Coordinates of N, CA and C in Angstrom, one line a residue:
X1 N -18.0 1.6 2.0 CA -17.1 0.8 1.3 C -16.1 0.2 2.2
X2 N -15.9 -0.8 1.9 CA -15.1 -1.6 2.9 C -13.5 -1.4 2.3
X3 N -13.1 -0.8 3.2 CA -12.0 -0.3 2.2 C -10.8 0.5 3.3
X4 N -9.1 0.3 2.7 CA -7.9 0.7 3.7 C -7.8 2.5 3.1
X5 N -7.4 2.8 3.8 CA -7.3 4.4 3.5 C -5.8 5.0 3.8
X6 N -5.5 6.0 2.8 CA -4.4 6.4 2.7 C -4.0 8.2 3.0
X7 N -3.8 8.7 3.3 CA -4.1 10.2 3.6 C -2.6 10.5 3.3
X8 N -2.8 12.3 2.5 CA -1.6 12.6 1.9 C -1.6 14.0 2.7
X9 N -0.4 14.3 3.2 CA -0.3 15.9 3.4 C 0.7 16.3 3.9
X10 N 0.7 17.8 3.6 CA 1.9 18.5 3.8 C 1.5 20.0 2.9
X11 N 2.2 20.7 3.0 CA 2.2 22.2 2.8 C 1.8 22.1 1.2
X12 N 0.9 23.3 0.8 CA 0.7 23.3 -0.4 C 1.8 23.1 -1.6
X13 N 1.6 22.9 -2.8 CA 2.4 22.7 -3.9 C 3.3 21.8 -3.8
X14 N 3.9 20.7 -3.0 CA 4.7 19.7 -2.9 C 4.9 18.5 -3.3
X15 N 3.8 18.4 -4.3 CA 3.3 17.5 -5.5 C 2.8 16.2 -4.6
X16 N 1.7 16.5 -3.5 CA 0.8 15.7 -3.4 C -0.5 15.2 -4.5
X17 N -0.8 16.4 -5.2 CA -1.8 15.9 -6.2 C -1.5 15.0 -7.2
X18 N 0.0 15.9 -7.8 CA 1.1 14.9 -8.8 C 0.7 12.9 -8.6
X19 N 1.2 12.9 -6.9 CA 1.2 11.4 -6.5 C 0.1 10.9 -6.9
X20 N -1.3 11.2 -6.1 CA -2.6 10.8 -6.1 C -2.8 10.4 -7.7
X21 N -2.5 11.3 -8.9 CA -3.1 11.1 -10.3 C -2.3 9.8 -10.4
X22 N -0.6 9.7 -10.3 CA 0.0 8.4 -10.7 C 0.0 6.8 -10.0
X23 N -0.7 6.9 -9.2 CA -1.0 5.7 -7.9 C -2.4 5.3 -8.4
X24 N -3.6 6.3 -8.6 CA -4.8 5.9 -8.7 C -5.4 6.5 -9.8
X25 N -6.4 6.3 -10.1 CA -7.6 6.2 -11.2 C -8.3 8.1 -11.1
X26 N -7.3 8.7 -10.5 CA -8.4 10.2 -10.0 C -7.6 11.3 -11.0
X27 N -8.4 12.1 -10.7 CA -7.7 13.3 -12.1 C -7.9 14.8 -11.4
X28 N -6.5 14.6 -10.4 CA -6.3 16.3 -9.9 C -6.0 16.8 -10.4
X29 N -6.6 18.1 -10.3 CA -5.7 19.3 -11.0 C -4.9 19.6 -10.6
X30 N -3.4 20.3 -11.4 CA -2.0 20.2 -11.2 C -2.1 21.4 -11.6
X31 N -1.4 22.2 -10.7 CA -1.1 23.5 -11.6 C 0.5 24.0 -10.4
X32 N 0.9 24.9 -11.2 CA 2.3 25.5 -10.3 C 2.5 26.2 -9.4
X33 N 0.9 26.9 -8.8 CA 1.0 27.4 -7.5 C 0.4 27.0 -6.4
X34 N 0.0 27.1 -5.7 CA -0.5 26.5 -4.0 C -1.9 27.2 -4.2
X35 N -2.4 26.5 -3.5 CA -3.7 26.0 -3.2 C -4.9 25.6 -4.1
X36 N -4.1 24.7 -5.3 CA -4.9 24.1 -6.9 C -5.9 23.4 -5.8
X37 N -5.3 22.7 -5.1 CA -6.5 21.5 -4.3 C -7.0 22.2 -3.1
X38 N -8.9 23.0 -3.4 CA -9.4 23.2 -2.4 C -10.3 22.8 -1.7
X39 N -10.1 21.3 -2.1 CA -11.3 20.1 -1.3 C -10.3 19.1 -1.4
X40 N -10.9 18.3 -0.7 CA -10.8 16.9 -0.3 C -11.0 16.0 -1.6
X41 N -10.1 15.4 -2.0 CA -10.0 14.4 -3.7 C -10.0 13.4 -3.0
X42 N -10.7 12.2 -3.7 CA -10.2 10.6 -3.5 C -10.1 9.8 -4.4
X43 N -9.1 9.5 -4.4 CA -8.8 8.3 -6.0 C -8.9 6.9 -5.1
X44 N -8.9 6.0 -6.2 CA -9.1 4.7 -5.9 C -7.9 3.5 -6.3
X45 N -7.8 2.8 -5.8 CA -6.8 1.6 -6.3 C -7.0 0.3 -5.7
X46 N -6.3 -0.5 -5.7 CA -6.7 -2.1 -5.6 C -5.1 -2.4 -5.1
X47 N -5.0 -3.1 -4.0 CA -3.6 -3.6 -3.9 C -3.7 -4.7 -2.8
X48 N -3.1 -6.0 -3.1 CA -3.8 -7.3 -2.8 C -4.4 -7.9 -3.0
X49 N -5.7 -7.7 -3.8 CA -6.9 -7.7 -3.3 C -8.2 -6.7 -2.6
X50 N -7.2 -5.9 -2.3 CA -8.4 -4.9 -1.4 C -8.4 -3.8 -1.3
X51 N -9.5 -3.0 -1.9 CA -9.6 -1.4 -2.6 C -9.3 -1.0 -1.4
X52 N -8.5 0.2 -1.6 CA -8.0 1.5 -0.9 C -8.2 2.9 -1.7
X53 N -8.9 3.7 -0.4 CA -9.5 5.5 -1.5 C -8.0 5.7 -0.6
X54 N -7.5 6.6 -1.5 CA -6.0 7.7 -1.5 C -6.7 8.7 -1.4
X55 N -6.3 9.7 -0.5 CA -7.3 11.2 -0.2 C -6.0 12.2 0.0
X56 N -6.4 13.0 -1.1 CA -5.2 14.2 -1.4 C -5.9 15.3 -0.8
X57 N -5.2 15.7 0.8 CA -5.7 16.8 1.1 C -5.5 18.2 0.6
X58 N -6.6 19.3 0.9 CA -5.4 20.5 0.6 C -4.1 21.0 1.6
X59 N -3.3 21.6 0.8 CA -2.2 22.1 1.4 C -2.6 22.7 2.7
X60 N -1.5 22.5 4.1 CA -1.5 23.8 5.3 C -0.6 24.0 5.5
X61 N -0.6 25.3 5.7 CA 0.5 26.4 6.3 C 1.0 26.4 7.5
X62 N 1.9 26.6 8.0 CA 2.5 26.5 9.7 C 2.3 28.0 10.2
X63 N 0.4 27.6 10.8 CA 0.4 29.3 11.7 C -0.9 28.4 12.5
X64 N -1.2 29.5 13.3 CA -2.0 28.6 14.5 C -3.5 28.6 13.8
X65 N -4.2 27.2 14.9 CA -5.3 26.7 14.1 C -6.0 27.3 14.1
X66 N -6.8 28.4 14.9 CA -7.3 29.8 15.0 C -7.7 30.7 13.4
X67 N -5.9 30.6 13.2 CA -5.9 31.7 11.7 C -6.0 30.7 10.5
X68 N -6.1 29.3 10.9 CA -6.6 28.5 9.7 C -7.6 28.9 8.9
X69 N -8.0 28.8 7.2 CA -9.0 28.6 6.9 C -9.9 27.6 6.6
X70 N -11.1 27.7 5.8 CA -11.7 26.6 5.7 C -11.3 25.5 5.0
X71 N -10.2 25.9 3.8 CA -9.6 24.7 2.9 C -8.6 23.8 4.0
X72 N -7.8 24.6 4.6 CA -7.1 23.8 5.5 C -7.2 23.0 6.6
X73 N -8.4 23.4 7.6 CA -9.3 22.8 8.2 C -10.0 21.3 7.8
X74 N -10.1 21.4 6.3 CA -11.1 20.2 5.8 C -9.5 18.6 5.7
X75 N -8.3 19.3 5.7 CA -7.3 18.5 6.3 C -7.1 18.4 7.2
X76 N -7.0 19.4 8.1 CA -6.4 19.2 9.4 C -7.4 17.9 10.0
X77 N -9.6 18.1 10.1 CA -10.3 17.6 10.3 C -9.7 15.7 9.7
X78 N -9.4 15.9 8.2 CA -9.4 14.3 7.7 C -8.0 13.2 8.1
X79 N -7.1 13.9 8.7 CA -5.9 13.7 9.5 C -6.2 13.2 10.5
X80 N -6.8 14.3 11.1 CA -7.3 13.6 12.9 C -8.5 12.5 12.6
X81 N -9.1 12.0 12.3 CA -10.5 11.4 12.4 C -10.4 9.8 11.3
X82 N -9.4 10.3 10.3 CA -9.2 9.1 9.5 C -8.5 8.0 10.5
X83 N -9.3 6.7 9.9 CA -8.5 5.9 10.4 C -7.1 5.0 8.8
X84 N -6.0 6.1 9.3 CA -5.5 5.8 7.3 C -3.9 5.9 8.0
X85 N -3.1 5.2 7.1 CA -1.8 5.6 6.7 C -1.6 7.1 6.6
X86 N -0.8 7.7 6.9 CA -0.4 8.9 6.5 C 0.9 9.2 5.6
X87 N 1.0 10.2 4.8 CA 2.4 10.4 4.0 C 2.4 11.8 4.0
X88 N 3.4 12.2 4.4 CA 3.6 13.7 4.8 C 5.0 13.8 3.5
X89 N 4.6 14.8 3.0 CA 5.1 15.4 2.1 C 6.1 16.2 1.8
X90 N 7.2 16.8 2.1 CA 8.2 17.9 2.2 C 9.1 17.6 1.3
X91 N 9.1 18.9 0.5 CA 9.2 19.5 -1.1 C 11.0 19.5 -1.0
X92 N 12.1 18.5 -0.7 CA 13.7 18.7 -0.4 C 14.2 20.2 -1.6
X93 N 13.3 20.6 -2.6 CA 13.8 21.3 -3.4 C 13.8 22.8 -2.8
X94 N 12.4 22.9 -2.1 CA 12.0 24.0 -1.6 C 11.5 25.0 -2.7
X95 N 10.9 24.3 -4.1 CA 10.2 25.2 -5.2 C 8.9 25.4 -4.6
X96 N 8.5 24.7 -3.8 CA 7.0 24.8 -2.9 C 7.0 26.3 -2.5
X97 N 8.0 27.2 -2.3 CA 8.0 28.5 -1.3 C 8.4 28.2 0.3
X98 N 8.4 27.3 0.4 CA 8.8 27.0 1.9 C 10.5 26.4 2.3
X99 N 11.3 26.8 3.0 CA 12.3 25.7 2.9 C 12.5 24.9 3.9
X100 N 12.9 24.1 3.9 CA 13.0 22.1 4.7 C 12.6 22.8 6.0
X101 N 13.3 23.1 6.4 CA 12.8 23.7 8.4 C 11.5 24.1 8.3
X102 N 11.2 25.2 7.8 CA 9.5 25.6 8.2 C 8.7 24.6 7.6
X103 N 8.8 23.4 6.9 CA 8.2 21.9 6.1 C 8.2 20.9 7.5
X104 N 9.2 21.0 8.2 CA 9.4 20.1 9.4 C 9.0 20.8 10.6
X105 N 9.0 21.7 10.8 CA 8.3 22.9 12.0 C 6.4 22.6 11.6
X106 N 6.1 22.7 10.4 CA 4.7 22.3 10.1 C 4.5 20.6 10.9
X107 N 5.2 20.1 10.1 CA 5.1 18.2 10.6 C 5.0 18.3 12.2
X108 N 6.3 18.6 12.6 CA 5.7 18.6 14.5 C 4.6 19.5 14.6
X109 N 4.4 20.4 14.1 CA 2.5 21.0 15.0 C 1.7 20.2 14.7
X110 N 1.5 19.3 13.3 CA 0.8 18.3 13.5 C 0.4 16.9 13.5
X111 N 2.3 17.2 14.2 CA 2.4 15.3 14.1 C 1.6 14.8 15.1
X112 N 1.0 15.2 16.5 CA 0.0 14.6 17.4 C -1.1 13.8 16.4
X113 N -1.8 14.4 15.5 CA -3.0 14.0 14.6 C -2.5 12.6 13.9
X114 N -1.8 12.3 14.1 CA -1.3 10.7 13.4 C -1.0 10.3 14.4
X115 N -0.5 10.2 15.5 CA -0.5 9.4 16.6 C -1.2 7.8 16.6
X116 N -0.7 6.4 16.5 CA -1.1 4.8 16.4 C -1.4 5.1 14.9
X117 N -1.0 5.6 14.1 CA -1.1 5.6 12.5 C -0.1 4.9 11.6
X118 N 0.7 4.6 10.8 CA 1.5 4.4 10.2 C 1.8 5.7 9.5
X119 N 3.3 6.4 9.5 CA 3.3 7.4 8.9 C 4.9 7.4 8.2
X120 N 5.0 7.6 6.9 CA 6.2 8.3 6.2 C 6.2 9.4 5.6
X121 N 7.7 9.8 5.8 CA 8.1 11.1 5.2 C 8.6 11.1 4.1
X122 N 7.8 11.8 3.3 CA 8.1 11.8 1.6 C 9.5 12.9 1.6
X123 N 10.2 12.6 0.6 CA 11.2 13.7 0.5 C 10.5 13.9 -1.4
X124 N 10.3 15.0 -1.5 CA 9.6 14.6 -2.7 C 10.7 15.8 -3.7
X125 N 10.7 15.6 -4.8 CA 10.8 16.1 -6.0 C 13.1 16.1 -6.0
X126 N 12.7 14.8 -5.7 CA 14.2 14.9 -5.4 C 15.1 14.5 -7.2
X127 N 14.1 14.8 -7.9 CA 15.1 15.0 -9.4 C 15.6 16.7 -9.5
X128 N 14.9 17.6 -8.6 CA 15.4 18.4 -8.4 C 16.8 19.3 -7.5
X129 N 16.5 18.3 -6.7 CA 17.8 18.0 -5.0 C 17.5 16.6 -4.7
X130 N 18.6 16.3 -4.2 CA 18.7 15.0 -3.5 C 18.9 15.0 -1.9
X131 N 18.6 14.1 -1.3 CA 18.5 14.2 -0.1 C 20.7 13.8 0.7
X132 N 21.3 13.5 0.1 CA 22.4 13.2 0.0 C 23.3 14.9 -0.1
X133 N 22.4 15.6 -1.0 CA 23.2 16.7 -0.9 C 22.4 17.9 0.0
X134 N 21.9 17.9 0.7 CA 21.4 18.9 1.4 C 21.9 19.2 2.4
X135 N 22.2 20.3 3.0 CA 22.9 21.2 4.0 C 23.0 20.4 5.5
X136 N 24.1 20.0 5.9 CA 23.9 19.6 7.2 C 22.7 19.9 7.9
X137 N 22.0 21.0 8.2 CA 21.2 21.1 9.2 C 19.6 20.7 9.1
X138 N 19.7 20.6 7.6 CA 18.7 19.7 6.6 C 18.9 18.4 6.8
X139 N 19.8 18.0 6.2 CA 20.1 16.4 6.7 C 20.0 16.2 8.5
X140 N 20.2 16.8 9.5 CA 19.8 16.3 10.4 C 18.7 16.4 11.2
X141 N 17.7 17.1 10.5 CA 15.7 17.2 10.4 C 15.9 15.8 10.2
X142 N 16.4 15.0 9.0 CA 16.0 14.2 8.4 C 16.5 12.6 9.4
X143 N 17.6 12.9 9.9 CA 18.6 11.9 11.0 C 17.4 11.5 11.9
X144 N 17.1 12.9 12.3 CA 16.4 12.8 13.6 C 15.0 12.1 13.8
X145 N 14.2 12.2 12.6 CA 13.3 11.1 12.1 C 14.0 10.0 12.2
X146 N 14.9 9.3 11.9 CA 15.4 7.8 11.5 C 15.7 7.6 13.4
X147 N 16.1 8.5 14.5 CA 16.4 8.2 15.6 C 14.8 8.1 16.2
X148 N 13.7 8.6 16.0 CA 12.3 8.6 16.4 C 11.7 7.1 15.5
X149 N 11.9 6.9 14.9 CA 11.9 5.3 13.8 C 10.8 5.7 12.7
X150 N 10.6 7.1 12.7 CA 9.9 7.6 11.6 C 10.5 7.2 10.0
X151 N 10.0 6.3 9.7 CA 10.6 6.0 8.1 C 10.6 6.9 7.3
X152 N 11.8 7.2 6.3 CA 11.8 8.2 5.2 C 12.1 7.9 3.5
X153 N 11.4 8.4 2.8 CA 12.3 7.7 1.5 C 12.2 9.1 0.1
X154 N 12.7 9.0 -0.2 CA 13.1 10.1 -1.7 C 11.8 9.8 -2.5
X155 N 11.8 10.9 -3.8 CA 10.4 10.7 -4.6 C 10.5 11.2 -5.4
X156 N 10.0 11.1 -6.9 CA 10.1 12.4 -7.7 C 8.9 12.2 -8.9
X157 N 8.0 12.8 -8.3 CA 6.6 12.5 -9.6 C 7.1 12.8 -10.9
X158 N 8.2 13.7 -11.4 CA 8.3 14.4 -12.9 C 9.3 12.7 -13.4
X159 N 10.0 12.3 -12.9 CA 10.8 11.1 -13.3 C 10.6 10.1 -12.8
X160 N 9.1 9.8 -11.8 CA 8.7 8.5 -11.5 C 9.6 7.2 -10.7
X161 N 10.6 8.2 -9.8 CA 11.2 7.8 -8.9 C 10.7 7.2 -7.3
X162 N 10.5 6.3 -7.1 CA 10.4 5.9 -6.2 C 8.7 5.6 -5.6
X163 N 8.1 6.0 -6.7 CA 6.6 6.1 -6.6 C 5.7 4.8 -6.0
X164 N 6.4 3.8 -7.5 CA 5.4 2.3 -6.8 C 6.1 1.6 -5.2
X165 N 7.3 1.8 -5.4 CA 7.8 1.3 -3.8 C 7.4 2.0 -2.6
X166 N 7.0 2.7 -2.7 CA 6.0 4.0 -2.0 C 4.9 3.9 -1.4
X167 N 4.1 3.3 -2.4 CA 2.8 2.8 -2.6 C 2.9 1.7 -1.7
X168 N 3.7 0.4 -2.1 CA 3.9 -0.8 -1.2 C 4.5 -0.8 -0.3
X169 N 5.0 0.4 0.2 CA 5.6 0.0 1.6 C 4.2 0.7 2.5
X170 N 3.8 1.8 2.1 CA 2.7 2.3 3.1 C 1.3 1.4 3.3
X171 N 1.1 0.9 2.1 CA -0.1 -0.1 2.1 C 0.4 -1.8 3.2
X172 N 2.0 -1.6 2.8 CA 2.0 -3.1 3.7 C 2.1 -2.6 5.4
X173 N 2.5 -1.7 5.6 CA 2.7 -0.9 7.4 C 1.2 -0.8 7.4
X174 N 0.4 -0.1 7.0 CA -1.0 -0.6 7.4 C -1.6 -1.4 7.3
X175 N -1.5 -3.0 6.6 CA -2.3 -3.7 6.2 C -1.1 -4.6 7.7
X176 N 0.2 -4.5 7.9 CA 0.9 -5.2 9.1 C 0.6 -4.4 10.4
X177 N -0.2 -3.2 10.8 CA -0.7 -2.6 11.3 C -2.1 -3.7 12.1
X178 N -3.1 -3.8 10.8 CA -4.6 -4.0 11.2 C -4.2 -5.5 11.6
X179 N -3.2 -6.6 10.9 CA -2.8 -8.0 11.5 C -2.5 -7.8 12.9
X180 N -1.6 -7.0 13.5 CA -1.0 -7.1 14.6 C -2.3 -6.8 15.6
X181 N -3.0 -5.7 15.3 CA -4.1 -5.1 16.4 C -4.8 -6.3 16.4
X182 N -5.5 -7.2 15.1 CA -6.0 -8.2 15.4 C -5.7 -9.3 16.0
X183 N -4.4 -9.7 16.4 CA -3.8 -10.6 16.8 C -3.5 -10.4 18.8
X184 N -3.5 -8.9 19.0 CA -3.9 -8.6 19.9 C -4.9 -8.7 20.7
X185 N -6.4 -8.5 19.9 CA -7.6 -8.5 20.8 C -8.1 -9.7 21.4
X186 N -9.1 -9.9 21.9 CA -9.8 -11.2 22.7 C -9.8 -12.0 21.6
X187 N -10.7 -11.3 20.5 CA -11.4 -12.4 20.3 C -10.3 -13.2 19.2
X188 N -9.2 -12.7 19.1 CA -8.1 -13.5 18.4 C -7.6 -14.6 18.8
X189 N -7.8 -14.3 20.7 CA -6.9 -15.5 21.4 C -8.0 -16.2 21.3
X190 N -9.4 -15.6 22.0 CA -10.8 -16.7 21.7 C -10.6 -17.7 20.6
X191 N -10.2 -17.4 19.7 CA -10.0 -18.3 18.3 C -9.0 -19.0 18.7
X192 N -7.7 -19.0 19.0 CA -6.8 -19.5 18.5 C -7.1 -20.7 20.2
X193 N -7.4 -20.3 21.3 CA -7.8 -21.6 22.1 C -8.4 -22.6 21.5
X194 N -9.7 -22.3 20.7 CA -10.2 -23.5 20.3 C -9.9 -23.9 18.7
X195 N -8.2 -23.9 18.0 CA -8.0 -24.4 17.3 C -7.1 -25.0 17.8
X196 N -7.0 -26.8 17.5 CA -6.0 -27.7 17.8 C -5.3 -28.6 16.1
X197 N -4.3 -28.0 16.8 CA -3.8 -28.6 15.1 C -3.4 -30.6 15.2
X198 N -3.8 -31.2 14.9 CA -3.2 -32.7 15.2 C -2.0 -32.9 14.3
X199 N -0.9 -33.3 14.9 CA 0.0 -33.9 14.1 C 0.1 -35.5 14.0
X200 N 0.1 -36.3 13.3 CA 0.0 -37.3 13.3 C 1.7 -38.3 14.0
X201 N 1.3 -39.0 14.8 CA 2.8 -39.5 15.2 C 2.9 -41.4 14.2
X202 N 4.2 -41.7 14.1 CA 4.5 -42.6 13.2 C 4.3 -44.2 14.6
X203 N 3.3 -45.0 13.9 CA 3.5 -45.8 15.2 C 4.8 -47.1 14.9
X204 N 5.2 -47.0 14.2 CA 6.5 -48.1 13.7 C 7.6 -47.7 13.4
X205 N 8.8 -47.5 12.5 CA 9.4 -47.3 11.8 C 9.4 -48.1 10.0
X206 N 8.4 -49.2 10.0 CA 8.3 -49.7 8.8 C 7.9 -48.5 7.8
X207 N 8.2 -49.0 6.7 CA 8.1 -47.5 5.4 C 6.1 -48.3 4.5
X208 N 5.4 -47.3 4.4 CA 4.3 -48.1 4.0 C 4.5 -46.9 2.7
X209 N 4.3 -47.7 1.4 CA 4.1 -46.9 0.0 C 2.9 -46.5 -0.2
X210 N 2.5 -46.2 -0.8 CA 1.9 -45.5 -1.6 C 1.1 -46.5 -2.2
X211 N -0.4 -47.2 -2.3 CA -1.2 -47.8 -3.1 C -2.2 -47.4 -3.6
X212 N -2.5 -47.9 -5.3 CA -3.7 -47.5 -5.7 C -4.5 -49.2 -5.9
X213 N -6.1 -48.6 -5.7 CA -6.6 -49.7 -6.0 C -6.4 -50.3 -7.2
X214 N -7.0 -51.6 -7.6 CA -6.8 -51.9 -9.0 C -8.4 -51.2 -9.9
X215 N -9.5 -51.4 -8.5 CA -10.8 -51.1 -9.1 C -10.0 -49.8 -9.8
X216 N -9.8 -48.4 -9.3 CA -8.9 -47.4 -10.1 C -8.0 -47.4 -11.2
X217 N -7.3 -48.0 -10.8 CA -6.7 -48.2 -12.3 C -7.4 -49.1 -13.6
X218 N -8.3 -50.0 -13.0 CA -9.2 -50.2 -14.3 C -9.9 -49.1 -14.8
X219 N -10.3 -48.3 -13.9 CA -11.2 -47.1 -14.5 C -10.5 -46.3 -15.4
X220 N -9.4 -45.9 -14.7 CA -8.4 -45.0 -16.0 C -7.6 -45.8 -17.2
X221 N -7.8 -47.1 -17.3 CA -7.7 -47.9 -18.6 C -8.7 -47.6 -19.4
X222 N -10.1 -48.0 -18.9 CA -11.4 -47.3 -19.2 C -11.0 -46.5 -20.1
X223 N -11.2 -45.8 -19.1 CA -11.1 -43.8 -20.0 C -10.3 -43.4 -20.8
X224 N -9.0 -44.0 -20.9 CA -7.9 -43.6 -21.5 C -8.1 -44.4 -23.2
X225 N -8.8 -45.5 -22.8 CA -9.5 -46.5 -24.3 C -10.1 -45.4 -25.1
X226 N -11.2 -44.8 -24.1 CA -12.0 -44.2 -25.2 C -12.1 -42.9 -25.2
X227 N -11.0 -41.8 -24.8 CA -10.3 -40.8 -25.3 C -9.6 -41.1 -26.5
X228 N -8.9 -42.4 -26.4 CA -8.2 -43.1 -28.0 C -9.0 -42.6 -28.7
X229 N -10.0 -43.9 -28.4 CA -11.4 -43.5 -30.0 C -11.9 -42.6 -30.3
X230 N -12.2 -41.7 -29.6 CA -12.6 -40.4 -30.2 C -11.4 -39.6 -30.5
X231 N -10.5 -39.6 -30.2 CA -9.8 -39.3 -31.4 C -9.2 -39.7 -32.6
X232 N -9.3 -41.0 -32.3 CA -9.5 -41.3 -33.9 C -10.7 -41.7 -34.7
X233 N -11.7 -41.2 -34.4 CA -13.0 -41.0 -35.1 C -12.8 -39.6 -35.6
X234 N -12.6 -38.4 -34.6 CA -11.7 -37.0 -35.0 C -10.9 -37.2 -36.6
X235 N -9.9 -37.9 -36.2 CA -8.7 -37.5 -37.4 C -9.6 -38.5 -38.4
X236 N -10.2 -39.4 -38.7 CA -10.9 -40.4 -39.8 C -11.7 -38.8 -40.2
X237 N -12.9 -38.5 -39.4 CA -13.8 -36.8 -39.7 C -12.9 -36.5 -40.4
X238 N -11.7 -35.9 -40.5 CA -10.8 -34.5 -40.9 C -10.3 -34.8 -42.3
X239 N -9.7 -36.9 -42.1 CA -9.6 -37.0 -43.2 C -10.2 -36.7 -44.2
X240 N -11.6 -37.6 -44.2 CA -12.6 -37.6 -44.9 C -13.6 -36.5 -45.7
X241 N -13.2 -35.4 -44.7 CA -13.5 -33.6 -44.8 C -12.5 -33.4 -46.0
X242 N -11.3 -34.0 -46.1 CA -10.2 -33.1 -46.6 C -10.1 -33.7 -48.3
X243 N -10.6 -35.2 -48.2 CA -10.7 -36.1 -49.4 C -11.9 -35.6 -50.1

């Protein structure tokens, strides 16, 4: 399928699935503890013009890749190798079991795997906490993204906060992603050498209007006659129907 890709992750239960059901056409299972998602889901959607699969990984844990298992692996593997947008996930409420620091201690072990990617940090389930009231040392996890130019934005699946603008800002960073690379390579400049645009230069200053033939405008006298008569052959029919 010819198609943009979108990759979701972050630590189990942080309402990555939540997202995936409300953005696209797919039907995860939701449930209230960690590890509901233990495969790889892909929903579908359309934006532009041009289908993009959304792939809800399962949840990983922050311990070395060694003591991974196989559910977590089948992310760690679709992170590295996708060529997709990424959206990294961390729960500001901390109902996930984890709180903000071990959520961002996860993100650097495997922020390398997104490296030339487009990537945002979800602050998610913020009808629960807000990112405005979180603990100094919380809020400056969060600073220190905005000084690395890692973009961030608030979310909240249960009140449908911030969801669709979410959607369009990741799909436009990757779709202004794949323009730029192309605008880079050879064969872009190859193109653009052999287009010459002509502008036309004025050889006088005299003003010349605008003429129509007359042959033309007899034609649309023509036409315009016998559009008349058929419609009033029309209303004579309707009379005559009605008498």
């Amino acid at each position: 399928i010819n198609a943009e890709y979108m990759g979701i992750s972050g630590f189990p239960n942080v309402g990555k699935s939540s997202f995936i059901n409300k953005i696209t056409r797919a039907e995860v299972e939701v449930q209230p503890y960690p590890f509901t998602t233990k495969s790889l889901f892909v929903g579908h959607l359309d934006y532009k013009y041009i289908p993009w699969q959304v792939i809800d990984t399962p949840g990983i844990l922050d311990r070395p890749l060694e003591e991974r298992n196989t559910i977590e692996m089948q992310a760690i593997t679709a992170m590295a190798h996708l060529r997709a947008a990424i959206l990294f996930f961390i729960d500001i409420s901390s109902t996930c079991g984890h709180n903000i620091a071990a959520q961002f201690k996860l993100f650097e072990s495997i922020k390398p795997l997104f490296k030339g990617k487009p990537l945002i940090i979800v602050a998610t389930k913020c009808d629960l906490q807000k990112l405005e009231n979180l603990p100094i040392e919380d809020k400056k996890l969060f600073e220190q993204l905005a000084e690395e130019g890692i973009p961030y934005c608030e979310m909240s699946n249960m009140l449908d906060i911030g969801i669709t603008e979410l959607k369009t800002k990741v799909c436009d960073l990757l779709l202004d992603q794949r323009v730029q690379k192309k605008m880079q390579s050879g064969t872009f400049k190859t193109m653009l050498n052999r287009l010459h645009i002509a502008q036309p230069i004025p050889r006088d200053d005299k003003v010349r209007e605008f003429t129509i033939p007359e042959s033309v405008l007899k034609q649309k006298e023509l036409k315009m006659k016998k559009m008349e008569k058929k419609k009033k052959k029309k209303k004579k029919k309707k009379n005559s129907a009605l008498i």
